PDB file of C-alpha atoms and ligand atoms in Angstrom:
ATOM      1  CA  MET A   1      25.181  14.308  -3.931  1.00 49.00           C
ATOM      2  CA  GLY A   2      23.481  17.322  -5.379  1.00 70.00           C
ATOM      3  CA  SER A   3      23.488  16.336  -9.061  1.00 90.00           C
ATOM      4  CA  GLY A   4      20.035  14.793  -9.109  1.00 96.00           C
ATOM      5  CA  TYR A   5      21.375  11.558 -10.641  1.00 98.00           C
ATOM      6  CA  ARG A   6      19.881   8.511  -8.934  1.00 98.00           C
ATOM      7  CA  GLY A   7      21.099   5.061  -9.872  1.00 98.00           C
ATOM      8  CA  ARG A   8      20.312   1.670  -8.479  1.00 98.00           C
ATOM      9  CA  LEU A   9      21.607  -1.825  -7.879  1.00 98.00           C
ATOM     10  CA  ALA A  10      18.835  -4.423  -8.086  1.00 98.00           C
ATOM     11  CA  PRO A  11      20.104  -7.897  -7.198  1.00 97.00           C
ATOM     12  CA  THR A  12      17.801 -10.920  -7.229  1.00 97.00           C
ATOM     13  CA  PRO A  13      18.764 -13.198  -4.333  1.00 97.00           C
ATOM     14  CA  THR A  14      18.180 -16.572  -5.992  1.00 96.00           C
ATOM     15  CA  GLY A  15      21.821 -17.576  -5.840  1.00 94.00           C
ATOM     16  CA  LEU A  16      25.300 -16.270  -5.201  1.00 94.00           C
ATOM     17  CA  LEU A  17      26.288 -13.090  -6.999  1.00 94.00           C
ATOM     18  CA  HIS A  18      28.197 -14.031 -10.116  1.00 91.00           C
ATOM     19  CA  LEU A  19      30.913 -12.281 -11.972  1.00 91.00           C
ATOM     20  CA  GLY A  20      28.643 -10.823 -14.662  1.00 90.00           C
ATOM     21  CA  HIS A  21      26.363  -9.219 -12.124  1.00 92.00           C
ATOM     22  CA  ALA A  22      29.302  -7.921 -10.116  1.00 95.00           C
ATOM     23  CA  ARG A  23      30.731  -6.182 -13.192  1.00 95.00           C
ATOM     24  CA  THR A  24      27.370  -4.687 -14.135  1.00 96.00           C
ATOM     25  CA  PHE A  25      26.815  -3.449 -10.581  1.00 97.00           C
ATOM     26  CA  ALA A  26      30.314  -1.963 -10.469  1.00 98.00           C
ATOM     27  CA  LEU A  27      29.549  -0.085 -13.678  1.00 98.00           C
ATOM     28  CA  ALA A  28      26.294   1.204 -12.168  1.00 98.00           C
ATOM     29  CA  ALA A  29      28.195   2.398  -9.102  1.00 98.00           C
ATOM     30  CA  ARG A  30      30.853   4.055 -11.254  1.00 98.00           C
ATOM     31  CA  ARG A  31      28.276   5.923 -13.329  1.00 98.00           C
ATOM     32  CA  ALA A  32      26.519   7.187 -10.187  1.00 98.00           C
ATOM     33  CA  GLU A  33      29.826   8.303  -8.750  1.00 98.00           C
ATOM     34  CA  GLN A  34      30.945  10.017 -11.952  1.00 97.00           C
ATOM     35  CA  ALA A  35      27.625  11.861 -12.077  1.00 98.00           C
ATOM     36  CA  GLY A  36      28.043  12.945  -8.449  1.00 98.00           C
ATOM     37  CA  GLY A  37      24.738  11.219  -7.734  1.00 98.00           C
ATOM     38  CA  ALA A  38      23.186   8.774  -5.308  1.00 98.00           C
ATOM     39  CA  LEU A  39      22.974   4.993  -5.540  1.00 98.00           C
ATOM     40  CA  LEU A  40      20.275   2.874  -3.976  1.00 98.00           C
ATOM     41  CA  LEU A  41      20.125  -0.863  -3.499  1.00 98.00           C
ATOM     42  CA  ARG A  42      16.869  -2.721  -3.970  1.00 98.00           C
ATOM     43  CA  ILE A  43      16.369  -6.432  -3.370  1.00 98.00           C
ATOM     44  CA  GLU A  44      14.243  -8.009  -6.107  1.00 98.00           C
ATOM     45  CA  ASP A  45      12.861 -10.921  -4.133  1.00 98.00           C
ATOM     46  CA  LEU A  46       9.376 -11.375  -5.587  1.00 98.00           C
ATOM     47  CA  ASP A  47      10.010 -14.987  -6.523  1.00 97.00           C
ATOM     48  CA  ALA A  48       9.313 -16.397  -3.059  1.00 96.00           C
ATOM     49  CA  ALA A  49      10.029 -19.970  -4.102  1.00 96.00           C
ATOM     50  CA  ARG A  50      13.574 -19.201  -5.279  1.00 97.00           C
ATOM     51  CA  CYS A  51      14.760 -16.199  -3.263  1.00 97.00           C
ATOM     52  CA  ARG A  52      16.466 -16.783   0.066  1.00 97.00           C
ATOM     53  CA  PRO A  53      17.554 -14.388   2.827  1.00 97.00           C
ATOM     54  CA  GLU A  54      21.001 -15.988   2.964  1.00 97.00           C
ATOM     55  CA  PHE A  55      21.559 -15.067  -0.698  1.00 97.00           C
ATOM     56  CA  GLU A  56      20.525 -11.494   0.081  1.00 98.00           C
ATOM     57  CA  ASP A  57      23.066 -11.340   2.913  1.00 98.00           C
ATOM     58  CA  ALA A  58      25.715 -12.866   0.677  1.00 97.00           C
ATOM     59  CA  ALA A  59      24.981 -10.388  -2.147  1.00 97.00           C
ATOM     60  CA  LEU A  60      25.344  -7.377   0.151  1.00 98.00           C
ATOM     61  CA  GLU A  61      28.563  -8.731   1.574  1.00 98.00           C
ATOM     62  CA  ASP A  62      29.998  -9.535  -1.846  1.00 98.00           C
ATOM     63  CA  LEU A  63      29.057  -6.109  -3.198  1.00 98.00           C
ATOM     64  CA  ARG A  64      30.810  -4.460  -0.268  1.00 98.00           C
ATOM     65  CA  TRP A  65      33.823  -6.685  -0.772  1.00 98.00           C
ATOM     66  CA  ILE A  66      34.176  -5.529  -4.372  1.00 98.00           C
ATOM     67  CA  GLY A  67      34.136  -2.004  -3.008  1.00 98.00           C
ATOM     68  CA  LEU A  68      30.607  -0.796  -3.746  1.00 98.00           C
ATOM     69  CA  ARG A  69      28.716   1.523  -1.398  1.00 98.00           C
ATOM     70  CA  TRP A  70      25.121   2.711  -1.552  1.00 98.00           C
ATOM     71  CA  GLN A  71      23.272   5.454   0.258  1.00 98.00           C
ATOM     72  CA  GLU A  72      19.849   3.791   0.481  1.00 98.00           C
ATOM     73  CA  GLY A  73      18.945   0.147   0.886  1.00 98.00           C
ATOM     74  CA  PRO A  74      17.484  -2.578   3.102  1.00 98.00           C
ATOM     75  CA  ASP A  75      20.501  -2.433   5.384  1.00 97.00           C
ATOM     76  CA  VAL A  76      20.879   1.362   5.567  1.00 97.00           C
ATOM     77  CA  GLY A  77      17.274   2.576   5.213  1.00 98.00           C
ATOM     78  CA  GLY A  78      16.335   5.696   3.299  1.00 98.00           C
ATOM     79  CA  PRO A  79      13.358   7.819   2.288  1.00 98.00           C
ATOM     80  CA  HIS A  80      11.905   5.214  -0.084  1.00 98.00           C
ATOM     81  CA  ALA A  81      11.912   2.245   2.307  1.00 98.00           C
ATOM     82  CA  PRO A  82      11.160  -0.616   2.218  1.00 98.00           C
ATOM     83  CA  TYR A  83      13.864  -1.614  -0.277  1.00 98.00           C
ATOM     84  CA  ARG A  84      12.776  -5.248  -0.591  1.00 98.00           C
ATOM     85  CA  GLN A  85      10.201  -5.869  -3.299  1.00 98.00           C
ATOM     86  CA  SER A  86       8.551  -8.567  -1.185  1.00 98.00           C
ATOM     87  CA  GLU A  87       7.559  -5.750   1.215  1.00 98.00           C
ATOM     88  CA  ARG A  88       6.328  -3.312  -1.440  1.00 98.00           C
ATOM     89  CA  GLY A  89       2.982  -4.887  -2.337  1.00 98.00           C
ATOM     90  CA  PRO A  90       0.938  -1.649  -1.986  1.00 98.00           C
ATOM     91  CA  VAL A  91       3.192   0.221  -4.470  1.00 98.00           C
ATOM     92  CA  PHE A  92       2.690  -2.535  -7.038  1.00 98.00           C
ATOM     93  CA  LEU A  93      -1.058  -2.760  -6.474  1.00 98.00           C
ATOM     94  CA  ALA A  94      -1.384   1.024  -6.917  1.00 98.00           C
ATOM     95  CA  THR A  95       0.525   0.728 -10.196  1.00 98.00           C
ATOM     96  CA  TRP A  96      -1.722  -2.118 -11.346  1.00 98.00           C
ATOM     97  CA  GLU A  97      -4.707   0.136 -10.556  1.00 98.00           C
ATOM     98  CA  ARG A  98      -3.283   3.032 -12.578  1.00 98.00           C
ATOM     99  CA  LEU A  99      -2.628   0.720 -15.521  1.00 98.00           C
ATOM    100  CA  ARG A 100      -6.101  -0.792 -15.285  1.00 98.00           C
ATOM    101  CA  ALA A 101      -7.588   2.695 -15.435  1.00 96.00           C
ATOM    102  CA  THR A 102      -5.840   3.280 -18.786  1.00 96.00           C
ATOM    103  CA  GLY A 103      -7.594   0.266 -20.346  1.00 96.00           C
ATOM    104  CA  LEU A 104      -4.231  -0.976 -21.639  1.00 97.00           C
ATOM    105  CA  ILE A 105      -4.078  -4.100 -19.489  1.00 98.00           C
ATOM    106  CA  TYR A 106      -6.477  -7.014 -19.511  1.00 98.00           C
ATOM    107  CA  PRO A 107      -7.115 -10.171 -17.514  1.00 98.00           C
ATOM    108  CA  CYS A 108      -5.836 -13.197 -19.384  1.00 96.00           C
ATOM    109  CA  ASP A 109      -7.194 -16.651 -18.689  1.00 92.00           C
ATOM    110  CA  LYS A 110      -5.142 -18.436 -21.327  1.00 91.00           C
ATOM    111  CA  SER A 111      -3.171 -21.369 -20.028  1.00 86.00           C
ATOM    112  CA  ARG A 112       0.351 -22.262 -21.009  1.00 84.00           C
ATOM    113  CA  SER A 113      -1.024 -25.007 -23.221  1.00 87.00           C
ATOM    114  CA  ASP A 114      -3.378 -22.558 -25.011  1.00 88.00           C
ATOM    115  CA  VAL A 115      -0.354 -20.392 -25.745  1.00 87.00           C
ATOM    116  CA  ALA A 116       1.826 -23.340 -26.750  1.00 87.00           C
ATOM    117  CA  ARG A 117      -0.867 -24.599 -29.132  1.00 88.00           C
ATOM    118  CA  ALA A 118      -1.255 -21.216 -30.798  1.00 89.00           C
ATOM    119  CA  LEU A 119       2.515 -20.866 -31.057  1.00 85.00           C
ATOM    120  CA  ALA A 120       2.839 -24.191 -32.810  1.00 78.00           C
ATOM    121  CA  ALA A 121       1.805 -22.369 -35.989  1.00 66.00           C
ATOM    122  CA  PRO A 122       4.357 -22.854 -38.774  1.00 59.00           C
ATOM    123  CA  HIS A 123       5.577 -19.244 -38.746  1.00 56.00           C
ATOM    124  CA  ALA A 124       6.778 -19.445 -35.142  1.00 54.00           C
ATOM    125  CA  GLU A 125      10.561 -19.158 -35.054  1.00 56.00           C
ATOM    126  CA  ASP A 126      12.299 -21.526 -32.708  1.00 57.00           C
ATOM    127  CA  ASP A 127      14.881 -19.388 -31.036  1.00 59.00           C
ATOM    128  CA  ALA A 128      12.998 -16.081 -31.044  1.00 64.00           C
ATOM    129  CA  GLU A 129      11.305 -15.071 -27.842  1.00 72.00           C
ATOM    130  CA  PRO A 130       7.755 -16.496 -27.865  1.00 84.00           C
ATOM    131  CA  ILE A 131       5.238 -13.777 -28.698  1.00 92.00           C
ATOM    132  CA  PHE A 132       1.876 -13.972 -26.971  1.00 95.00           C
ATOM    133  CA  PRO A 133      -0.492 -14.837 -29.840  1.00 95.00           C
ATOM    134  CA  PRO A 134      -2.693 -11.795 -30.586  1.00 93.00           C
ATOM    135  CA  GLU A 135      -5.648 -14.076 -31.337  1.00 94.00           C
ATOM    136  CA  LEU A 136      -5.658 -15.041 -27.650  1.00 96.00           C
ATOM    137  CA  ARG A 137      -6.059 -11.448 -26.473  1.00 96.00           C
ATOM    138  CA  ALA A 138      -9.102 -10.555 -24.430  1.00 96.00           C
ATOM    139  CA  PRO A 139     -11.465  -8.125 -26.178  1.00 95.00           C
ATOM    140  CA  VAL A 140     -10.792  -4.414 -25.714  1.00 93.00           C
ATOM    141  CA  GLY A 141     -12.477  -3.267 -22.510  1.00 92.00           C
ATOM    142  CA  ALA A 142     -12.075  -6.591 -20.678  1.00 96.00           C
ATOM    143  CA  GLY A 143     -11.273  -5.993 -17.031  1.00 96.00           C
ATOM    144  CA  ARG A 144     -12.163  -2.322 -17.224  1.00 93.00           C
ATOM    145  CA  ASP A 145     -14.349  -2.522 -14.120  1.00 94.00           C
ATOM    146  CA  ALA A 146     -12.129  -4.793 -12.033  1.00 97.00           C
ATOM    147  CA  THR A 147     -11.424  -3.397  -8.582  1.00 97.00           C
ATOM    148  CA  SER A 148      -8.575  -5.819  -7.894  1.00 97.00           C
ATOM    149  CA  PRO A 149      -6.423  -8.119 -10.038  1.00 98.00           C
ATOM    150  CA  GLY A 150      -8.153 -11.137  -8.441  1.00 96.00           C
ATOM    151  CA  ALA A 151      -6.825 -14.557  -9.295  1.00 95.00           C
ATOM    152  CA  SER A 152      -6.046 -13.696 -12.934  1.00 96.00           C
ATOM    153  CA  ASN A 153      -2.989 -13.111 -14.981  1.00 97.00           C
ATOM    154  CA  TRP A 154      -3.004  -9.603 -16.485  1.00 98.00           C
ATOM    155  CA  ARG A 155      -1.236  -8.583 -19.663  1.00 98.00           C
ATOM    156  CA  PHE A 156      -0.305  -5.309 -21.299  1.00 98.00           C
ATOM    157  CA  ARG A 157      -1.708  -4.907 -24.811  1.00 98.00           C
ATOM    158  CA  VAL A 158       1.243  -3.798 -26.930  1.00 98.00           C
ATOM    159  CA  PRO A 159       0.750  -1.389 -29.875  1.00 98.00           C
ATOM    160  CA  ASP A 160       1.359  -3.846 -32.720  1.00 97.00           C
ATOM    161  CA  GLY A 161       3.777  -2.582 -35.327  1.00 98.00           C
ATOM    162  CA  GLU A 162       4.979   0.419 -33.337  1.00 98.00           C
ATOM    163  CA  THR A 163       8.736   0.844 -33.071  1.00 98.00           C
ATOM    164  CA  VAL A 164       9.859   1.569 -29.531  1.00 98.00           C
ATOM    165  CA  ARG A 165      13.087   3.569 -29.627  1.00 98.00           C
ATOM    166  CA  PHE A 166      15.512   4.596 -26.944  1.00 98.00           C
ATOM    167  CA  GLU A 167      19.038   5.843 -26.617  1.00 98.00           C
ATOM    168  CA  ASP A 168      21.416   3.595 -24.732  1.00 98.00           C
ATOM    169  CA  ALA A 169      24.322   5.422 -23.092  1.00 98.00           C
ATOM    170  CA  LEU A 170      26.674   2.545 -23.941  1.00 98.00           C
ATOM    171  CA  ARG A 171      25.219   1.047 -27.122  1.00 98.00           C
ATOM    172  CA  GLY A 172      23.659   3.996 -28.950  1.00 98.00           C
ATOM    173  CA  PRO A 173      20.198   4.080 -30.517  1.00 98.00           C
ATOM    174  CA  GLN A 174      18.006   1.005 -30.002  1.00 98.00           C
ATOM    175  CA  ALA A 175      14.745   0.035 -31.678  1.00 98.00           C
ATOM    176  CA  PHE A 176      12.312  -2.825 -31.058  1.00 98.00           C
ATOM    177  CA  VAL A 177       9.007  -3.455 -32.783  1.00 98.00           C
ATOM    178  CA  ALA A 178       5.988  -4.202 -30.593  1.00 98.00           C
ATOM    179  CA  GLY A 179       4.140  -7.310 -31.753  1.00 96.00           C
ATOM    180  CA  ARG A 180       7.220  -8.571 -33.596  1.00 96.00           C
ATOM    181  CA  ASP A 181      10.118  -8.478 -31.127  1.00 96.00           C
ATOM    182  CA  PHE A 182       7.863  -8.851 -28.102  1.00 97.00           C
ATOM    183  CA  GLY A 183       4.155  -9.347 -27.541  1.00 96.00           C
ATOM    184  CA  ASP A 184       1.553  -8.733 -24.847  1.00 97.00           C
ATOM    185  CA  PHE A 185       3.493  -9.226 -21.635  1.00 97.00           C
ATOM    186  CA  LEU A 186       2.501 -10.128 -18.102  1.00 97.00           C
ATOM    187  CA  VAL A 187       2.051  -7.342 -15.595  1.00 98.00           C
ATOM    188  CA  TRP A 188       0.392  -9.409 -12.891  1.00 98.00           C
ATOM    189  CA  ARG A 189       0.276 -13.094 -12.051  1.00 97.00           C
ATOM    190  CA  ARG A 190      -2.701 -15.088 -10.910  1.00 96.00           C
ATOM    191  CA  ASP A 191      -0.857 -15.924  -7.670  1.00 96.00           C
ATOM    192  CA  GLY A 192      -1.058 -12.245  -6.657  1.00 96.00           C
ATOM    193  CA  VAL A 193       2.541 -11.336  -7.522  1.00 97.00           C
ATOM    194  CA  PRO A 194       3.352  -8.525  -9.973  1.00 98.00           C
ATOM    195  CA  SER A 195       5.537  -9.348 -12.958  1.00 98.00           C
ATOM    196  CA  TYR A 196       9.152  -8.237 -13.124  1.00 98.00           C
ATOM    197  CA  GLU A 197       8.240  -5.530 -15.681  1.00 98.00           C
ATOM    198  CA  LEU A 198       5.573  -3.948 -13.517  1.00 98.00           C
ATOM    199  CA  ALA A 199       7.553  -4.181 -10.274  1.00 98.00           C
ATOM    200  CA  VAL A 200      10.714  -2.648 -11.724  1.00 98.00           C
ATOM    201  CA  VAL A 201       8.895   0.258 -13.359  1.00 99.00           C
ATOM    202  CA  ALA A 202       6.795   0.911 -10.241  1.00 98.00           C
ATOM    203  CA  ASP A 203       9.915   0.915  -8.084  1.00 98.00           C
ATOM    204  CA  ASP A 204      12.216   2.871 -10.375  1.00 98.00           C
ATOM    205  CA  LEU A 205       9.491   5.530 -10.580  1.00 98.00           C
ATOM    206  CA  ALA A 206       8.709   5.562  -6.854  1.00 98.00           C
ATOM    207  CA  MET A 207      12.401   5.709  -5.981  1.00 98.00           C
ATOM    208  CA  GLY A 208      13.160   8.497  -8.440  1.00 98.00           C
ATOM    209  CA  VAL A 209      15.737   6.509 -10.421  1.00 98.00           C
ATOM    210  CA  THR A 210      17.124   8.668 -13.251  1.00 98.00           C
ATOM    211  CA  GLU A 211      19.334   6.075 -14.979  1.00 98.00           C
ATOM    212  CA  VAL A 212      18.958   2.302 -15.135  1.00 98.00           C
ATOM    213  CA  VAL A 213      22.231   0.422 -15.586  1.00 98.00           C
ATOM    214  CA  ARG A 214      21.776  -3.318 -16.118  1.00 97.00           C
ATOM    215  CA  GLY A 215      22.779  -6.220 -18.319  1.00 95.00           C
ATOM    216  CA  ALA A 216      22.149  -6.316 -22.058  1.00 95.00           C
ATOM    217  CA  ASP A 217      19.967  -9.389 -21.511  1.00 93.00           C
ATOM    218  CA  LEU A 218      17.268  -6.915 -20.470  1.00 97.00           C
ATOM    219  CA  LEU A 219      17.200  -4.777 -23.641  1.00 97.00           C
ATOM    220  CA  LEU A 220      13.820  -6.166 -24.732  1.00 97.00           C
ATOM    221  CA  SER A 221      12.467  -5.597 -21.248  1.00 98.00           C
ATOM    222  CA  THR A 222      13.450  -1.977 -21.587  1.00 98.00           C
ATOM    223  CA  ALA A 223      11.206  -1.659 -24.649  1.00 98.00           C
ATOM    224  CA  ARG A 224       8.334  -3.150 -22.645  1.00 98.00           C
ATOM    225  CA  GLN A 225       9.058  -0.907 -19.681  1.00 98.00           C
ATOM    226  CA  ILE A 226       9.072   2.205 -21.883  1.00 98.00           C
ATOM    227  CA  LEU A 227       5.493   1.329 -22.852  1.00 98.00           C
ATOM    228  CA  LEU A 228       4.596   1.057 -19.165  1.00 98.00           C
ATOM    229  CA  TYR A 229       6.125   4.470 -18.399  1.00 98.00           C
ATOM    230  CA  ARG A 230       4.127   5.942 -21.238  1.00 98.00           C
ATOM    231  CA  ALA A 231       0.899   4.301 -20.053  1.00 98.00           C
ATOM    232  CA  LEU A 232       1.538   5.732 -16.601  1.00 98.00           C
ATOM    233  CA  GLY A 233       2.103   9.205 -18.041  1.00 98.00           C
ATOM    234  CA  ALA A 234       5.639   9.184 -16.636  1.00 98.00           C
ATOM    235  CA  THR A 235       9.046  10.027 -18.082  1.00 98.00           C
ATOM    236  CA  ALA A 236      11.276   6.984 -18.476  1.00 98.00           C
ATOM    237  CA  PRO A 237      14.768   7.049 -16.959  1.00 98.00           C
ATOM    238  CA  ALA A 238      17.925   7.000 -19.080  1.00 98.00           C
ATOM    239  CA  TRP A 239      19.317   3.577 -19.980  1.00 98.00           C
ATOM    240  CA  ALA A 240      22.722   1.933 -20.053  1.00 98.00           C
ATOM    241  CA  HIS A 241      22.951  -1.798 -20.815  1.00 98.00           C
ATOM    242  CA  ALA A 242      26.244  -3.417 -19.885  1.00 95.00           C
ATOM    243  CA  PRO A 243      27.786  -6.065 -22.154  1.00 90.00           C
ATOM    244  CA  LEU A 244      27.191  -9.606 -20.943  1.00 85.00           C
ATOM    245  CA  VAL A 245      30.204 -11.425 -19.580  1.00 79.00           C
ATOM    246  CA  LEU A 246      30.900 -14.392 -21.804  1.00 72.00           C
ATOM    247  CA  GLY A 247      32.843 -17.534 -21.057  1.00 66.00           C
ATOM    248  CA  SER A 248      35.727 -18.590 -23.303  1.00 64.00           C
ATOM    249  CA  ASP A 249      33.274 -20.679 -25.343  1.00 67.00           C
ATOM    250  CA  GLY A 250      31.377 -17.469 -26.099  1.00 66.00           C
ATOM    251  CA  ARG A 251      28.408 -18.568 -24.032  1.00 67.00           C
ATOM    252  CA  ARG A 252      26.803 -16.543 -21.284  1.00 66.00           C
ATOM    253  CA  LEU A 253      27.862 -17.307 -17.750  1.00 62.00           C
ATOM    254  CA  ALA A 254      24.951 -18.676 -15.772  1.00 57.00           C
ATOM    255  CA  LYS A 255      24.204 -17.260 -12.366  1.00 48.00           C
ATOM    256  CA  ARG A 256      24.671 -20.704 -10.917  1.00 48.00           C
ATOM    257  CA  SER A 257      28.016 -21.390 -12.507  1.00 53.00           C
ATOM    258  CA  ALA A 258      29.437 -21.553  -9.003  1.00 46.00           C
ATOM    259  CA  GLY A 259      33.034 -21.415 -10.139  1.00 57.00           C
ATOM    260  CA  LEU A 260      32.491 -17.845 -11.145  1.00 86.00           C
ATOM    261  CA  SER A 261      30.560 -16.614  -8.166  1.00 92.00           C
ATOM    262  CA  VAL A 262      32.247 -13.661  -6.544  1.00 95.00           C
ATOM    263  CA  ARG A 263      32.515 -15.741  -3.403  1.00 95.00           C
ATOM    264  CA  GLU A 264      34.350 -18.563  -5.076  1.00 93.00           C
ATOM    265  CA  LEU A 265      36.753 -16.206  -6.817  1.00 94.00           C
ATOM    266  CA  ARG A 266      37.427 -14.477  -3.521  1.00 95.00           C
ATOM    267  CA  GLN A 267      38.075 -17.820  -1.836  1.00 94.00           C
ATOM    268  CA  ARG A 268      40.517 -18.674  -4.598  1.00 93.00           C
ATOM    269  CA  GLY A 269      42.466 -15.563  -3.685  1.00 96.00           C
ATOM    270  CA  TRP A 270      41.513 -13.103  -6.395  1.00 96.00           C
ATOM    271  CA  ALA A 271      41.415  -9.446  -5.396  1.00 97.00           C
ATOM    272  CA  PRO A 272      38.316  -7.303  -6.002  1.00 97.00           C
ATOM    273  CA  GLU A 273      39.929  -5.373  -8.856  1.00 97.00           C
ATOM    274  CA  GLU A 274      40.842  -8.651 -10.596  1.00 96.00           C
ATOM    275  CA  VAL A 275      37.311  -9.985 -10.178  1.00 95.00           C
ATOM    276  CA  LEU A 276      36.056  -6.773 -11.786  1.00 95.00           C
ATOM    277  CA  ALA A 277      38.567  -6.419 -14.597  1.00 93.00           C
ATOM    278  CA  ALA A 278      40.702  -9.515 -15.283  1.00 92.00           C
ATOM    279  CA  PRO A 279      40.051 -11.458 -18.525  1.00 86.00           C
ATOM    280  CA  ILE A 280      37.586 -14.260 -17.846  1.00 84.00           C
ATOM    281  CA  ASP A 281      39.980 -16.929 -19.069  1.00 81.00           C
ATOM    282  CA  ARG A 282      42.510 -15.919 -16.409  1.00 87.00           C
ATOM    283  CA  LEU A 283      39.899 -16.133 -13.670  1.00 87.00           C
ATOM    284  CA  LEU A 284      38.698 -19.483 -14.982  1.00 79.00           C
ATOM    285  CA  GLY A 285      42.168 -20.972 -15.257  1.00 74.00           C
TER     286      GLY A 285
HETATM  287  N1  LIG B   1      16.918  -7.994 -10.620  1.00 80.89           N
HETATM  288  C1  LIG B   1      17.437  -8.168 -11.929  1.00 80.89           C
HETATM  289  C2  LIG B   1      18.641  -9.080 -11.919  1.00 80.89           C
HETATM  290  O1  LIG B   1      19.229  -9.323 -10.900  1.00 80.89           O
HETATM  291  C3  LIG B   1      17.847  -6.841 -12.540  1.00 80.89           C
HETATM  292  C4  LIG B   1      16.651  -6.086 -12.923  1.00 80.89           C
HETATM  293  C5  LIG B   1      16.957  -4.689 -13.409  1.00 80.89           C
HETATM  294  O2  LIG B   1      18.080  -4.200 -13.230  1.00 80.89           O
HETATM  295  O3  LIG B   1      16.030  -4.090 -13.928  1.00 80.89           O
HETATM  296  O4  LIG B   1      18.981  -9.593 -12.948  1.00 80.89           O
END
């Protein structure tokens, strides 16, 4: 445990753990073990309407069943408790405050329909991720004197045209252009809940995570999070994005495709090592 490597598993308990998540988490556990490091488990339950305690219990049980063990977490405690994001409000608020002090975030009163209208411009590409229209940005300096987020959305002003680069341990060099691949992103919601980007960065920093292992669906988020680390004057962790598990039709497996939940596969008699390594078509058959 003395290597200094700290990895994490960060399940979101909105449904049963599915095969793709299980394989990504197993990879995270393997990398921590190979590095002789520690692994922590953090429950990402900020979406109160969709997260449920029974899914948290099921995720922990399923992770144990596939053979994973962690040294810190909601069920085992640890120096960075609590390990449930729903209980970590003060950490997120302190991070909001630090970001506000940089002048890089601003309160945003634009509604979904304002954004949709601006995006209806002819250049908007259909399948690209919608970019927050720069013409809807608040003026520089807006929100500078706010003492709390209040009932506003807050966004991070991205440095338009800057290429954000990082090295991925599994995929090699990555590059995304701010303002083209992603735009001003939410850091805080008007309902008082931090965004995923803010919460994950605040927690990975507070918990001393040295390498983030997660699915390749979060590559763009990594570019956003690198900007948050920089704004906070902090060093970003290392990154490893696992390939997404695809069904035989080449499409991503949805979390709710119940047939491929770890639980269902277990009930059908598959062993943990098959769930983690067998070709998808065999498990589906
Ligand atoms: N909680 C996210 C998920 O379950 C993962 C977030 C992350 O690893 O940064 O998809």
